[in-house]
PDB file of C-alpha atoms in Angstrom:
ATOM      1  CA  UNK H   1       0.000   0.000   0.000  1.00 44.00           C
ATOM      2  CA  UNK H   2       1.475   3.471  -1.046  1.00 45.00           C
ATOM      3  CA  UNK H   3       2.470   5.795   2.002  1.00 45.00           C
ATOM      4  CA  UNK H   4       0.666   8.605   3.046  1.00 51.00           C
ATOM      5  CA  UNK H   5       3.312  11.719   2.071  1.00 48.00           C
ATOM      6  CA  UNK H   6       3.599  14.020   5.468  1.00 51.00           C
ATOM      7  CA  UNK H   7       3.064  17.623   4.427  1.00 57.00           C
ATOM      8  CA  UNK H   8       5.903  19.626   4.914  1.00 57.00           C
ATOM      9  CA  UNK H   9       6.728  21.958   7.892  1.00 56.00           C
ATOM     10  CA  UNK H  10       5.485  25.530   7.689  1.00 57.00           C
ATOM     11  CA  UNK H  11       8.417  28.248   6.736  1.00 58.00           C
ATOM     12  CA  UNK H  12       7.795  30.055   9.395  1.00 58.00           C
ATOM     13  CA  UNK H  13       8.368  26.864  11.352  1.00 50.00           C
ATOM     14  CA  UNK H  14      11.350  25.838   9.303  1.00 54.00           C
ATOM     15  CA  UNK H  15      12.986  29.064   9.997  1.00 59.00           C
ATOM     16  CA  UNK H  16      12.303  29.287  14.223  1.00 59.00           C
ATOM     17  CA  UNK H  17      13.923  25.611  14.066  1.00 55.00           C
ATOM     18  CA  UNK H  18      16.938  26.674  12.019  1.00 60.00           C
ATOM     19  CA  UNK H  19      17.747  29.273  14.872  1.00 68.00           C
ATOM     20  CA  UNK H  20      17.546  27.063  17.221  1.00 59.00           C
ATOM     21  CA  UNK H  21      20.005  24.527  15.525  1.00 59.00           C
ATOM     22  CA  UNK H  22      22.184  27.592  15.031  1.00 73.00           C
ATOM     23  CA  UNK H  23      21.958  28.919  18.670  1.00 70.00           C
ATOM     24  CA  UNK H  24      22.848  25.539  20.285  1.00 60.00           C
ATOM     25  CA  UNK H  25      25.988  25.639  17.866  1.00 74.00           C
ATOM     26  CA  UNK H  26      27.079  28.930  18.813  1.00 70.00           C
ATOM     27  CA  UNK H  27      26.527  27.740  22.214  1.00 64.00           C
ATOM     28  CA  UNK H  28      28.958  24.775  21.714  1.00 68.00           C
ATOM     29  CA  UNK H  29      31.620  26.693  19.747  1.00 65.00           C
ATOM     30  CA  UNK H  30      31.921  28.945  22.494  1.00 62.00           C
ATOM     31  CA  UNK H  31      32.448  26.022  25.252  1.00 53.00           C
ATOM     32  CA  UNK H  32      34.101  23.870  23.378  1.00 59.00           C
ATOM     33  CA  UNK H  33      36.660  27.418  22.698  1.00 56.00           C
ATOM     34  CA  UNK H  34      37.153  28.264  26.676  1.00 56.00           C
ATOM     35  CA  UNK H  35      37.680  24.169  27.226  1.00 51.00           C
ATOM     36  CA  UNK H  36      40.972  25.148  24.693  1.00 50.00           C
ATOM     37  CA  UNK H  37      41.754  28.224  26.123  1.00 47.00           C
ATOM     38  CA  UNK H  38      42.164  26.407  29.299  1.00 46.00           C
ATOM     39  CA  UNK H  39      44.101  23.529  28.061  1.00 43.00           C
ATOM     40  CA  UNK H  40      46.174  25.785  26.668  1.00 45.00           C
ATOM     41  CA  UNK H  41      47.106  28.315  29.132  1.00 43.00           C
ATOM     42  CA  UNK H  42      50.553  26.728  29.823  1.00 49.00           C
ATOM     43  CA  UNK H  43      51.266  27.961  26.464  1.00 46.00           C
ATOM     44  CA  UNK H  44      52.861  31.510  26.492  1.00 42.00           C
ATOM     45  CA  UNK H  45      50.997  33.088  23.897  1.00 46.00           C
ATOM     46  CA  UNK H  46      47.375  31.794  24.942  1.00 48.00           C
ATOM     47  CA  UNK H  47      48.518  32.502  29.254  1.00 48.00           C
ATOM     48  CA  UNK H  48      49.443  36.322  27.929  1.00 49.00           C
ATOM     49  CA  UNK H  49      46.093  37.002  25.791  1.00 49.00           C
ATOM     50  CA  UNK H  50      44.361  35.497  28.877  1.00 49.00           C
ATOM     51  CA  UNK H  51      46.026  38.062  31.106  1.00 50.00           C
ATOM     52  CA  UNK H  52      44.644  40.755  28.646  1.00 51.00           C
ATOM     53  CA  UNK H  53      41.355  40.138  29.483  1.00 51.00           C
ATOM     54  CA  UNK H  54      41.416  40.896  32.757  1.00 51.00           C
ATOM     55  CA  UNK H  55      44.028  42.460  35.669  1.00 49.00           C
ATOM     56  CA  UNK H  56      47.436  42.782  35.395  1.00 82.00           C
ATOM     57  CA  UNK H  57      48.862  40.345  38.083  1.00 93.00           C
ATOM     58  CA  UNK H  58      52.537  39.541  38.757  1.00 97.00           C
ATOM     59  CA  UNK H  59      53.585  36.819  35.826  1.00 98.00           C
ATOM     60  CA  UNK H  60      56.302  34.264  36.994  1.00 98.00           C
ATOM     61  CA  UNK H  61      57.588  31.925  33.951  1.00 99.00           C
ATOM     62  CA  UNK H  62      58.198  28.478  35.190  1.00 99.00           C
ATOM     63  CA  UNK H  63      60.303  26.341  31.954  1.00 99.00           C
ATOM     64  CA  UNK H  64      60.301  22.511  32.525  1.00 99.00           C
ATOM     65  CA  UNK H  65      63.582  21.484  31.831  1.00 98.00           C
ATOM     66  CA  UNK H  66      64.105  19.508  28.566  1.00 98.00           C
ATOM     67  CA  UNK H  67      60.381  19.364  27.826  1.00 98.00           C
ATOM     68  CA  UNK H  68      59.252  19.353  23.810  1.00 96.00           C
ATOM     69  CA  UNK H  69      62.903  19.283  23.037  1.00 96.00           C
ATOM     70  CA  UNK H  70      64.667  15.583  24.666  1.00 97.00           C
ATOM     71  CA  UNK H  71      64.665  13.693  27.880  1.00 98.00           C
ATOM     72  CA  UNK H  72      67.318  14.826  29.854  1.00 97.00           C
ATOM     73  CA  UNK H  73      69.347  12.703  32.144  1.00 98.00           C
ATOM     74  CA  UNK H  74      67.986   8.823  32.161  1.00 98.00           C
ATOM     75  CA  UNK H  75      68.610   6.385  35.012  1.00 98.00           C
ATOM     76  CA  UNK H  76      69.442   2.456  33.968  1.00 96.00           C
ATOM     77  CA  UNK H  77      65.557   1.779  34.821  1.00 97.00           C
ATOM     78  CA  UNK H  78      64.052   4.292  31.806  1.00 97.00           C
ATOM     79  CA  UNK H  79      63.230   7.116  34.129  1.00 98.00           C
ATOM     80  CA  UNK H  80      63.959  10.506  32.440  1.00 98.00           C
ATOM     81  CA  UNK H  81      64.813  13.651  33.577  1.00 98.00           C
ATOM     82  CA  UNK H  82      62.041  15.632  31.806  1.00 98.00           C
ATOM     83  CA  UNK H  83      59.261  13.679  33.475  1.00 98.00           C
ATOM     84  CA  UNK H  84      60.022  14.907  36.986  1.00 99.00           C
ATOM     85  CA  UNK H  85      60.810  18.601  35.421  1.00 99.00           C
ATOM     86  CA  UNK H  86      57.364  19.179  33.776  1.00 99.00           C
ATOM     87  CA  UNK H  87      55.792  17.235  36.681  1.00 99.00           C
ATOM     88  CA  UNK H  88      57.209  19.849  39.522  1.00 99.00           C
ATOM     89  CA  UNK H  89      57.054  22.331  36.881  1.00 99.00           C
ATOM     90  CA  UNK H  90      53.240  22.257  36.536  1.00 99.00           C
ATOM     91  CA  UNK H  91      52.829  22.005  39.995  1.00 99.00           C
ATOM     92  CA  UNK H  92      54.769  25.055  40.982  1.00 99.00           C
ATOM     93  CA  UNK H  93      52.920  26.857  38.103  1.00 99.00           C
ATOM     94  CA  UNK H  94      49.732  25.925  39.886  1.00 99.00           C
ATOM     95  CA  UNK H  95      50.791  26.624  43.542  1.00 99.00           C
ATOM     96  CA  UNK H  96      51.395  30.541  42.148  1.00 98.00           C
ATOM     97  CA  UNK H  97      47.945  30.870  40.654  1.00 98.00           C
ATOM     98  CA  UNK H  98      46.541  29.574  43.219  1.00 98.00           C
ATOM     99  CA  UNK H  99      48.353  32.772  45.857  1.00 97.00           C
ATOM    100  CA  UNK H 100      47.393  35.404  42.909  1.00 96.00           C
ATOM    101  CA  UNK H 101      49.898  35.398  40.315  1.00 97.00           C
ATOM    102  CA  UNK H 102      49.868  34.466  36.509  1.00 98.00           C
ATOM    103  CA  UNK H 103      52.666  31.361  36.122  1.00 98.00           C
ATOM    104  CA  UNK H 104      53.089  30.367  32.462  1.00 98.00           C
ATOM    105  CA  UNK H 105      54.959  26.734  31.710  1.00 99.00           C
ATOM    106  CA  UNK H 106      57.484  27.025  29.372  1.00 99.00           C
ATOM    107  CA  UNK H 107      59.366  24.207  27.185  1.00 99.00           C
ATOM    108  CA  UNK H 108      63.347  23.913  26.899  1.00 98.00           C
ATOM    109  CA  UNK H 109      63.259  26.418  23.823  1.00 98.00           C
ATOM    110  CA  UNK H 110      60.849  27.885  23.925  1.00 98.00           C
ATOM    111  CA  UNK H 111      60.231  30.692  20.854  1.00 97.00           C
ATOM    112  CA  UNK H 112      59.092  32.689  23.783  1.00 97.00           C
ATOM    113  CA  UNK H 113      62.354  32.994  25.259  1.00 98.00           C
ATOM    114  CA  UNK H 114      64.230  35.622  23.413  1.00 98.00           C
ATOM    115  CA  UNK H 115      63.165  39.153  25.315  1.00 98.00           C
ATOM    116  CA  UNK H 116      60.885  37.119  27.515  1.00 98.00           C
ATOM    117  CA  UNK H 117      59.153  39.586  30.288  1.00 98.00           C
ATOM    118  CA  UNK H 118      58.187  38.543  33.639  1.00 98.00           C
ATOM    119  CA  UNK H 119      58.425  40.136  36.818  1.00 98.00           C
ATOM    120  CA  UNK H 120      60.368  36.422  37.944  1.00 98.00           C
ATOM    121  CA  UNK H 121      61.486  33.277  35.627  1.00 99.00           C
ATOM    122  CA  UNK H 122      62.631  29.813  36.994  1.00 99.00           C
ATOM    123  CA  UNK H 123      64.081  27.024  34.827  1.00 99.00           C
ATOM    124  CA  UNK H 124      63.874  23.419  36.783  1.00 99.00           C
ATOM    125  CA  UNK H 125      66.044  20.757  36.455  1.00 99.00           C
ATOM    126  CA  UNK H 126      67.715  17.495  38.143  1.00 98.00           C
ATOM    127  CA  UNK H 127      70.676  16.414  38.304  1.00 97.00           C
ATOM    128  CA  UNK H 128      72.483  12.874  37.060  1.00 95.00           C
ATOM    129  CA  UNK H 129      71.461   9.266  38.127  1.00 96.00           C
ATOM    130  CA  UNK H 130      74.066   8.644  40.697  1.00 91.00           C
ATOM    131  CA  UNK H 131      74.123   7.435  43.796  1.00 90.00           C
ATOM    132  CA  UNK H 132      76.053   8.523  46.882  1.00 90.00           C
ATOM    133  CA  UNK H 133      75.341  11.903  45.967  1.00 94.00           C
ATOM    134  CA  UNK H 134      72.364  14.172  47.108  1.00 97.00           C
ATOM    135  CA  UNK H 135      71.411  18.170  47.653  1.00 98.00           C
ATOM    136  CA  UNK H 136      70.392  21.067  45.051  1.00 98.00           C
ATOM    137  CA  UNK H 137      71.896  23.854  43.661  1.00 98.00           C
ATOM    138  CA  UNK H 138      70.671  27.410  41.987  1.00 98.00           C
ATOM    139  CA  UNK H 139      72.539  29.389  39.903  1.00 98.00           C
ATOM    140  CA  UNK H 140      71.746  32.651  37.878  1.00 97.00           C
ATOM    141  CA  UNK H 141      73.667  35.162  35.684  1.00 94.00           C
ATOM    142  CA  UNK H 142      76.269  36.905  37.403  1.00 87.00           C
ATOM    143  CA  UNK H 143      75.611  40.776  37.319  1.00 84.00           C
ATOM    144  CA  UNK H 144      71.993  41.226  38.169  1.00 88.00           C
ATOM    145  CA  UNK H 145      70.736  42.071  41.414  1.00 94.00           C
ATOM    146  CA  UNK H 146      67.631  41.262  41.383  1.00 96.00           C
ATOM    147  CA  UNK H 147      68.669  37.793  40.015  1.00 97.00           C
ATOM    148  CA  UNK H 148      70.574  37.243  43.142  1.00 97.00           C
ATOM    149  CA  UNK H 149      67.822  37.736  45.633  1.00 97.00           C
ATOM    150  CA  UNK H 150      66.083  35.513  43.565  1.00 98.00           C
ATOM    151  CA  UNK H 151      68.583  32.811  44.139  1.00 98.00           C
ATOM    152  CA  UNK H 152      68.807  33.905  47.829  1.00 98.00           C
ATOM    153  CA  UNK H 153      64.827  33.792  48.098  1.00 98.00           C
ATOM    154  CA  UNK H 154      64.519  30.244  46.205  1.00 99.00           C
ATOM    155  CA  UNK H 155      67.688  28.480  47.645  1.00 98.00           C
ATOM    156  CA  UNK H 156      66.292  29.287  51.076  1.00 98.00           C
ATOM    157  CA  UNK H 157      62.599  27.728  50.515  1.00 99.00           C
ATOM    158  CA  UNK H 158      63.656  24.905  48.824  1.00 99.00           C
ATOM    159  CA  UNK H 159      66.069  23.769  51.501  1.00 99.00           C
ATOM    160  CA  UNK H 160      62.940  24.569  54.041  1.00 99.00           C
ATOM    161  CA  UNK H 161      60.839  22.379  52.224  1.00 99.00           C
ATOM    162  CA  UNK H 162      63.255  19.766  50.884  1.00 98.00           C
ATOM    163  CA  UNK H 163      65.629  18.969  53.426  1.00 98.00           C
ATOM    164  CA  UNK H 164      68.227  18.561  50.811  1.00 98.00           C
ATOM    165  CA  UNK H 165      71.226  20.189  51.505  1.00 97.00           C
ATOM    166  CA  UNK H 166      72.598  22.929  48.988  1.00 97.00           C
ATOM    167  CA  UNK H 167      75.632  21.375  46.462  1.00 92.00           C
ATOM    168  CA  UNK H 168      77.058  24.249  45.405  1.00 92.00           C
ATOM    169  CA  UNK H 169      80.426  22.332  44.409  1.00 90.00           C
ATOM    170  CA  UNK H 170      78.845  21.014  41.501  1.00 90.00           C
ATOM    171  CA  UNK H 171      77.660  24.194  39.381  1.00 94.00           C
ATOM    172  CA  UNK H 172      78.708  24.345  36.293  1.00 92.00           C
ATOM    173  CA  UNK H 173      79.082  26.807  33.630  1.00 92.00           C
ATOM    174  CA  UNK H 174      76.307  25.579  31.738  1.00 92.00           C
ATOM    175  CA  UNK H 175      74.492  26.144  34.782  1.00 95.00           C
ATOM    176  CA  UNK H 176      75.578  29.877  35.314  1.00 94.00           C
ATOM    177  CA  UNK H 177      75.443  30.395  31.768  1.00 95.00           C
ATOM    178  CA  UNK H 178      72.185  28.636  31.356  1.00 98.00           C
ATOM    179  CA  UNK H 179      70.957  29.429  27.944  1.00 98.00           C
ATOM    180  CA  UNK H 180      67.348  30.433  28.520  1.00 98.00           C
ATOM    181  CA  UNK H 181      68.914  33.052  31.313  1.00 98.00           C
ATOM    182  CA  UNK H 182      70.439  34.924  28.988  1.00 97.00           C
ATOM    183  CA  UNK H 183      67.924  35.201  26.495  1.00 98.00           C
ATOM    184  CA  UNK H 184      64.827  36.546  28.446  1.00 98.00           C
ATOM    185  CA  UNK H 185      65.045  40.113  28.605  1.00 98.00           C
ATOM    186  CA  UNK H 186      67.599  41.800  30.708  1.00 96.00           C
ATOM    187  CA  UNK H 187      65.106  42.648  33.626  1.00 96.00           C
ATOM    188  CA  UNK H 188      63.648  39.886  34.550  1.00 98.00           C
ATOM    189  CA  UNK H 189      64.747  38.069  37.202  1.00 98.00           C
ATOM    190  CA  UNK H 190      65.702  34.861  36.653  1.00 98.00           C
ATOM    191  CA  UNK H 191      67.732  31.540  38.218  1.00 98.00           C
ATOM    192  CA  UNK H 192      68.039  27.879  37.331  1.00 98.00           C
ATOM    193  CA  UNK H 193      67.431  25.142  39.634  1.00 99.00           C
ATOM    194  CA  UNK H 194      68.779  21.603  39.638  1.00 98.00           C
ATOM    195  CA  UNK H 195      66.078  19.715  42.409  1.00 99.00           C
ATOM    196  CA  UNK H 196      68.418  17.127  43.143  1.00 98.00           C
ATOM    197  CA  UNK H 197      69.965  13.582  42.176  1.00 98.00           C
ATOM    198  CA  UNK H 198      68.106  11.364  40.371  1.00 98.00           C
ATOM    199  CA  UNK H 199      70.208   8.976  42.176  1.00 97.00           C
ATOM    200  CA  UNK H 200      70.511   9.764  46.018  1.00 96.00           C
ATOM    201  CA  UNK H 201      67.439  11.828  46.066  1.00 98.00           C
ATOM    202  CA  UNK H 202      65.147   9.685  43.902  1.00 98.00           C
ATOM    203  CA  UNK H 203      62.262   9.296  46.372  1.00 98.00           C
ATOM    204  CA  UNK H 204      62.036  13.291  47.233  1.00 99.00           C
ATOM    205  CA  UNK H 205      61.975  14.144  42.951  1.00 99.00           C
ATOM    206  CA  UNK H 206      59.654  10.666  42.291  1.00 98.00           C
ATOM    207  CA  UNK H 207      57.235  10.560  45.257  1.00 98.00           C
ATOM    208  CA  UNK H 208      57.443  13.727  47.053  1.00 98.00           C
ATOM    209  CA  UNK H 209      56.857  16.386  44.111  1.00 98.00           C
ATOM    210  CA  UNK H 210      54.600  18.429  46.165  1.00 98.00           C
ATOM    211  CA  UNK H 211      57.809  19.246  48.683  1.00 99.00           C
ATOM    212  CA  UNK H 212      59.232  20.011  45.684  1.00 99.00           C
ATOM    213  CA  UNK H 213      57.066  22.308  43.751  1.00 99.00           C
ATOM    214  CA  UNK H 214      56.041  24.152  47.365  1.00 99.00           C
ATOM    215  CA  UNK H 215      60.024  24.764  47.941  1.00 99.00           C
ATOM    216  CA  UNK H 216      60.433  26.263  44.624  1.00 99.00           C
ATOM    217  CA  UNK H 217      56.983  27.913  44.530  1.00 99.00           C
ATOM    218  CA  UNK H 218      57.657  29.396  47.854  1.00 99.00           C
ATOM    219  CA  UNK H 219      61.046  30.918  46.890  1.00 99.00           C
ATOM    220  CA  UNK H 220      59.623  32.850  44.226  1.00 99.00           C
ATOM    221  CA  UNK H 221      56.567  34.068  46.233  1.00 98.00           C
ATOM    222  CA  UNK H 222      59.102  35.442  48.958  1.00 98.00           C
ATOM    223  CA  UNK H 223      61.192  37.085  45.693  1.00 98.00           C
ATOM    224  CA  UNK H 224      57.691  38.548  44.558  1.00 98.00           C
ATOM    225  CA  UNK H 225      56.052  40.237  47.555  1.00 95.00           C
ATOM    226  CA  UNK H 226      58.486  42.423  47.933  1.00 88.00           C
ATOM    227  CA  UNK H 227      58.756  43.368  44.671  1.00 83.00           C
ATOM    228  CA  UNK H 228      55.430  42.531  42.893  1.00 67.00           C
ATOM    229  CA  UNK H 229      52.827  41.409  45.766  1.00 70.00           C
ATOM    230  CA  UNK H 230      49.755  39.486  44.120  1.00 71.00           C
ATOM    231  CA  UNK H 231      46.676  41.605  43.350  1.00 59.00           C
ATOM    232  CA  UNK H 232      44.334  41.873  46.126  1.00 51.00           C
ATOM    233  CA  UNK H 233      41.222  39.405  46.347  1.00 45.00           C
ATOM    234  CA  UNK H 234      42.897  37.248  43.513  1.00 45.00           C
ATOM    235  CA  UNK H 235      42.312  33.352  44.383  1.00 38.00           C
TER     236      UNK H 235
END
């Protein structure tokens, strides 16, 4: 038996339908666009913009060491280096946004780098797989002031938080001519941090990030209030 054709809709009916369908996509565009945003506010470009939108807090730049470039130092077992830097290095970055200032995570080379603008930058690091030796060590570019409290402000908290033991024996000159120091721009405060041995301090960098991160976090807080305090009633 032939079927009975269904008269189609009205065009007035068509039309209040097709602005629905076209609302509700808006709609989704526009969550589905802050979801990004969010996911991508460790990236420089997208944490800046952000900041445009609203006040102008203290920005610290936090680069993971190695990240989006190689692994860094490996122990015999496969751990890497870069895992425990971007681990820390996130974590820090959150501890600061969560006391009212704007923390961006940078990689290794970042494009970012070259004039780079913040009122403090940390790079973190570890140190070799070897055992028998333990303690941390921050360095920054000789000739800077502000750099120096930096270190002062940072080696300070971390050994607070840590209970690692500074190793200052064991600097090097690719540590106090860190590459990422000297090309951010000539103001901004900046030091590198190795966390420890990925040997004798294994457990602290592997199971105890959050002693980590709150050490280096707390460093740079002490640097910033008295230089950039946090904006009032931020989070």
């Amino acid at each position: 038996m032939p079927r009975r054709s269904t008269p189609p809709p009205a065009p007035g009916v068509r039309t209040a339908v097709g602005q629905v369908v076209q609302i509700v996509r808006i709609a989704l565009y526009a969550v589905l666009g802050l979801l990004a945003l969010l996911t991508l506010s460790e990236v420089p470009v997208v944490s800046r913009w952000m900041r445009g939108l609203g006040s102008q807090r203290p920005l610290v730049g936090v680069l993971a060491g190695h990240w989006q470039n190689d692994s860094g130092a490996i122990c015999p077992d496969g751990l890497q280096e870069v895992e425990i830097n971007l681990a820390v290095a996130r974590r820090a970055a959150q501890l600061l946004r969560e006391q009212g200032y704007d923390a961006e995570v940078l990689p290794e080379y970042s494009s970012k780098l070259s004039g780079y603008r913040a009122d403090a930058f940390v790079a973190i690091h570890c140190d070799s797989c070897l055992d028998g030796y333990s303690g941390y060590k921050v360095a920054s570019l000789s000739g800077s002031s502000a750099s120096g409290r930096l270190l002062s402000d940072v080696s300070e908290a971390y050994a607070l938080a840590t209970g690692l033991p500074s190793h200052p024996d064991t600097i090097t000159d690719d540590m106090r001519q860190y590459h990422a120091l000297r090309q951010i721009d000539a103001s901004t405060p900046g030091v590198i941090i190795e966390c420890g041995f990925m040997g004798g301090d294994r457990y602290l960098l592997t199971e105890e990030q959050d002693r980590v991160a709150v050490g280096i976090a707390n460093g740079v807080m002490a640097f910033l209030r008295r230089t950039a305090p946090p904006t009032t009633g931020a989070p």
